[in-house]
GROMACS .gro file of C-alpha atoms in nm:
model
  141
    1MET     CA    1  11.201   8.895   4.044
    2LYS     CA    2  10.996   8.625   4.214
    3ARG     CA    3  11.036   8.573   4.586
    4ASN     CA    4  10.898   8.333   4.839
    5PRO     CA    5  10.633   8.523   5.038
    6ARG     CA    6  10.707   8.318   5.351
    7LYS     CA    7  11.060   8.462   5.354
    8LEU     CA    8  10.962   8.828   5.317
    9LYS     CA    9  10.896   8.960   5.667
   10TRP     CA   10  10.632   9.211   5.564
   11THR     CA   11  10.392   8.957   5.409
   12LYS     CA   12  10.091   8.796   5.576
   13ALA     CA   13  10.227   8.455   5.477
   14PHE     CA   14  10.546   8.518   5.677
   15ARG     CA   15  10.360   8.650   5.981
   16LYS     CA   16  10.128   8.349   5.988
   17SER     CA   17  10.403   8.091   5.929
   18ALA     CA   18  10.625   8.251   6.197
   19GLY     CA   19  10.340   8.245   6.453
   20LYS     CA   20  10.314   8.623   6.477
   21GLU     CA   21   9.954   8.635   6.362
   22MET     CA   22   9.646   8.426   6.431
   23ILE     CA   23   9.595   8.151   6.174
   24VAL     CA   24   9.295   7.954   6.292
   25ASP     CA   25   9.012   8.166   6.423
   26THR     CA   26   8.642   8.159   6.343
   27THR     CA   27   8.624   8.539   6.327
   28LEU     CA   28   8.859   8.536   6.027
   29THR     CA   29   8.604   8.344   5.820
   30PHE     CA   30   8.354   8.628   5.856
   31ALA     CA   31   8.589   8.859   5.667
   32ALA     CA   32   8.577   8.632   5.361
   33ARG     CA   33   8.409   8.794   5.063
   34ARG     CA   34   8.080   8.647   4.949
   35ASN     CA   35   7.972   8.730   4.596
   36ILE     CA   36   7.615   8.608   4.630
   37PRO     CA   37   7.352   8.872   4.549
   38VAL     CA   38   7.095   8.913   4.826
   39ARG     CA   39   6.769   9.099   4.792
   40TYR     CA   40   6.770   9.418   5.000
   41ASN     CA   41   6.601   9.380   5.335
   42ARG     CA   42   6.639   9.654   5.593
   43ASP     CA   43   6.619   9.418   5.893
   44HIS     CA   44   6.872   9.185   5.734
   45ILE     CA   45   7.116   9.473   5.675
   46GLU     CA   46   7.068   9.596   6.033
   47THR     CA   47   7.142   9.255   6.185
   48THR     CA   48   7.441   9.216   5.952
   49LEU     CA   49   7.591   9.547   6.065
   50LYS     CA   50   7.541   9.457   6.432
   51ALA     CA   51   7.703   9.119   6.372
   52MET     CA   52   7.998   9.286   6.195
   53GLU     CA   53   8.057   9.515   6.494
   54ARG     CA   54   8.035   9.223   6.736
   55VAL     CA   55   8.275   9.012   6.528
   56SER     CA   56   8.527   9.297   6.514
   57GLU     CA   57   8.509   9.332   6.895
   58ILE     CA   58   8.565   8.959   6.942
   59ARG     CA   59   8.853   8.959   6.695
   60ALA     CA   60   9.019   9.255   6.866
   61ARG     CA   61   8.990   9.088   7.207
   62ARG     CA   62   9.133   8.760   7.075
   63GLU     CA   63   9.420   8.942   6.904
   64ARG     CA   64   9.505   9.120   7.231
   65VAL     CA   65   9.510   8.787   7.418
   66PHE     CA   66   9.719   8.628   7.142
   67TYR     CA   67   9.969   8.916   7.156
   68LYS     CA   68   9.994   8.903   7.536
   69LYS     CA   69  10.059   8.528   7.529
   70ARG     CA   70  10.322   8.575   7.258
   71MET     CA   71  10.499   8.850   7.454
   72ALA     CA   72  10.463   8.683   7.795
   73GLY     CA   73  10.830   8.592   7.855
   74ASN     CA   74  10.991   8.892   7.686
   75LYS     CA   75  11.052   9.096   8.000
   76GLU     CA   76  11.233   8.812   8.174
   77ARG     CA   77  11.436   8.727   7.863
   78GLN     CA   78  11.537   9.092   7.822
   79ARG     CA   79  11.640   9.110   8.189
   80GLU     CA   80  11.855   8.797   8.145
   81ALA     CA   81  12.017   8.944   7.833
   82ASP     CA   82  12.089   9.268   8.023
   83ARG     CA   83  12.245   9.076   8.312
   84LYS     CA   84  12.460   8.878   8.070
   85LEU     CA   85  12.573   9.198   7.898
   86VAL     CA   86  12.668   9.356   8.232
   87ALA     CA   87  12.852   9.041   8.340
   88GLU     CA   88  13.051   9.027   8.015
   89ASN     CA   89  13.143   9.396   8.022
   90GLU     CA   90  13.191   9.443   8.395
   91HIS     CA   91  13.540   9.575   8.336
   92LEU     CA   92  13.389   9.886   8.172
   93LEU     CA   93  13.181   9.978   8.477
   94PRO     CA   94  13.326  10.216   8.735
   95ARG     CA   95  13.435  10.056   9.060
   96GLN     CA   96  13.228  10.119   9.371
   97ARG     CA   97  13.375  10.279   9.676
   98ALA     CA   98  13.321  10.124  10.018
   99SER     CA   99  13.101  10.417  10.125
  100GLU     CA  100  12.877  10.371   9.820
  101ARG     CA  101  12.843   9.999   9.891
  102MET     CA  102  12.742  10.071  10.251
  103ALA     CA  103  12.483  10.326  10.134
  104LEU     CA  104  12.333  10.068   9.897
  105GLU     CA  105  12.314   9.810  10.176
  106GLU     CA  106  12.135  10.060  10.401
  107MET     CA  107  11.886  10.133  10.125
  108ASP     CA  108  11.817   9.759  10.089
  109GLU     CA  109  11.746   9.736  10.463
  110GLU     CA  110  11.503  10.028  10.438
  111ARG     CA  111  11.318   9.860  10.149
  112VAL     CA  112  11.236   9.566  10.372
  113THR     CA  113  11.038   9.786  10.612
  114VAL     CA  114  10.868  10.000  10.344
  115PRO     CA  115  10.636   9.732  10.190
  116VAL     CA  116  10.440   9.705  10.517
  117LEU     CA  117  10.357  10.075  10.500
  118GLU     CA  118  10.271  10.054  10.129
  119GLU     CA  119  10.019   9.776  10.193
  120LYS     CA  120   9.825  10.003  10.426
  121ARG     CA  121   9.827  10.282  10.166
  122LYS     CA  122   9.712  10.051   9.890
  123GLN     CA  123   9.401   9.954  10.082
  124LYS     CA  124   9.122  10.028   9.840
  125LEU     CA  125   8.896  10.319   9.921
  126LYS     CA  126   8.582  10.396   9.730
  127GLN     CA  127   8.461  10.753   9.726
  128ARG     CA  128   8.098  10.854   9.691
  129LEU     CA  129   7.982  11.208   9.623
  130LEU     CA  130   7.713  11.327   9.860
  131VAL     CA  131   7.411  11.531   9.751
  132GLY     CA  132   7.482  11.818   9.990
  133GLY     CA  133   7.844  11.835   9.876
  134GLY     CA  134   8.146  11.657  10.010
  135VAL     CA  135   8.286  11.309   9.975
  136GLU     CA  136   8.224  10.993  10.175
  137GLU     CA  137   8.496  10.725  10.178
  138MET     CA  138   8.415  10.356  10.209
  139ASP     CA  139   8.649  10.059  10.254
  140VAL     CA  140   8.624   9.805   9.974
  141ASP     CA  141   8.736   9.445  10.011
   0.00000   0.00000   0.00000
């Protein structure tokens, strides 16, 4: 049975047409097969292998960036979907008592004062091991 490869989700054609995979990239042309016989030259083979490693590094980096850009808004969209789900099914949630509400409000007030303390803790410190033993801490800006 013949099928359209752009409609089958597991095919490369689908992934490229749906924007889930990189289509235009110069590193993809290096993977093309070349059936031209070349006389063996050790230096040529060495440079080719180095170039292949470098191209694979570049491709991996570009694929990571492509994936991050593609997934950029997912967290916010998921949060919105969760909020919508809670709003639609609020009748299923247990009701809060007044004491629980007051406890939550107190916790919110405490959170306002905590970030100031956390900023001081997050101040970067660099540690250097000393020759005689011990550790020296340095502030890093």
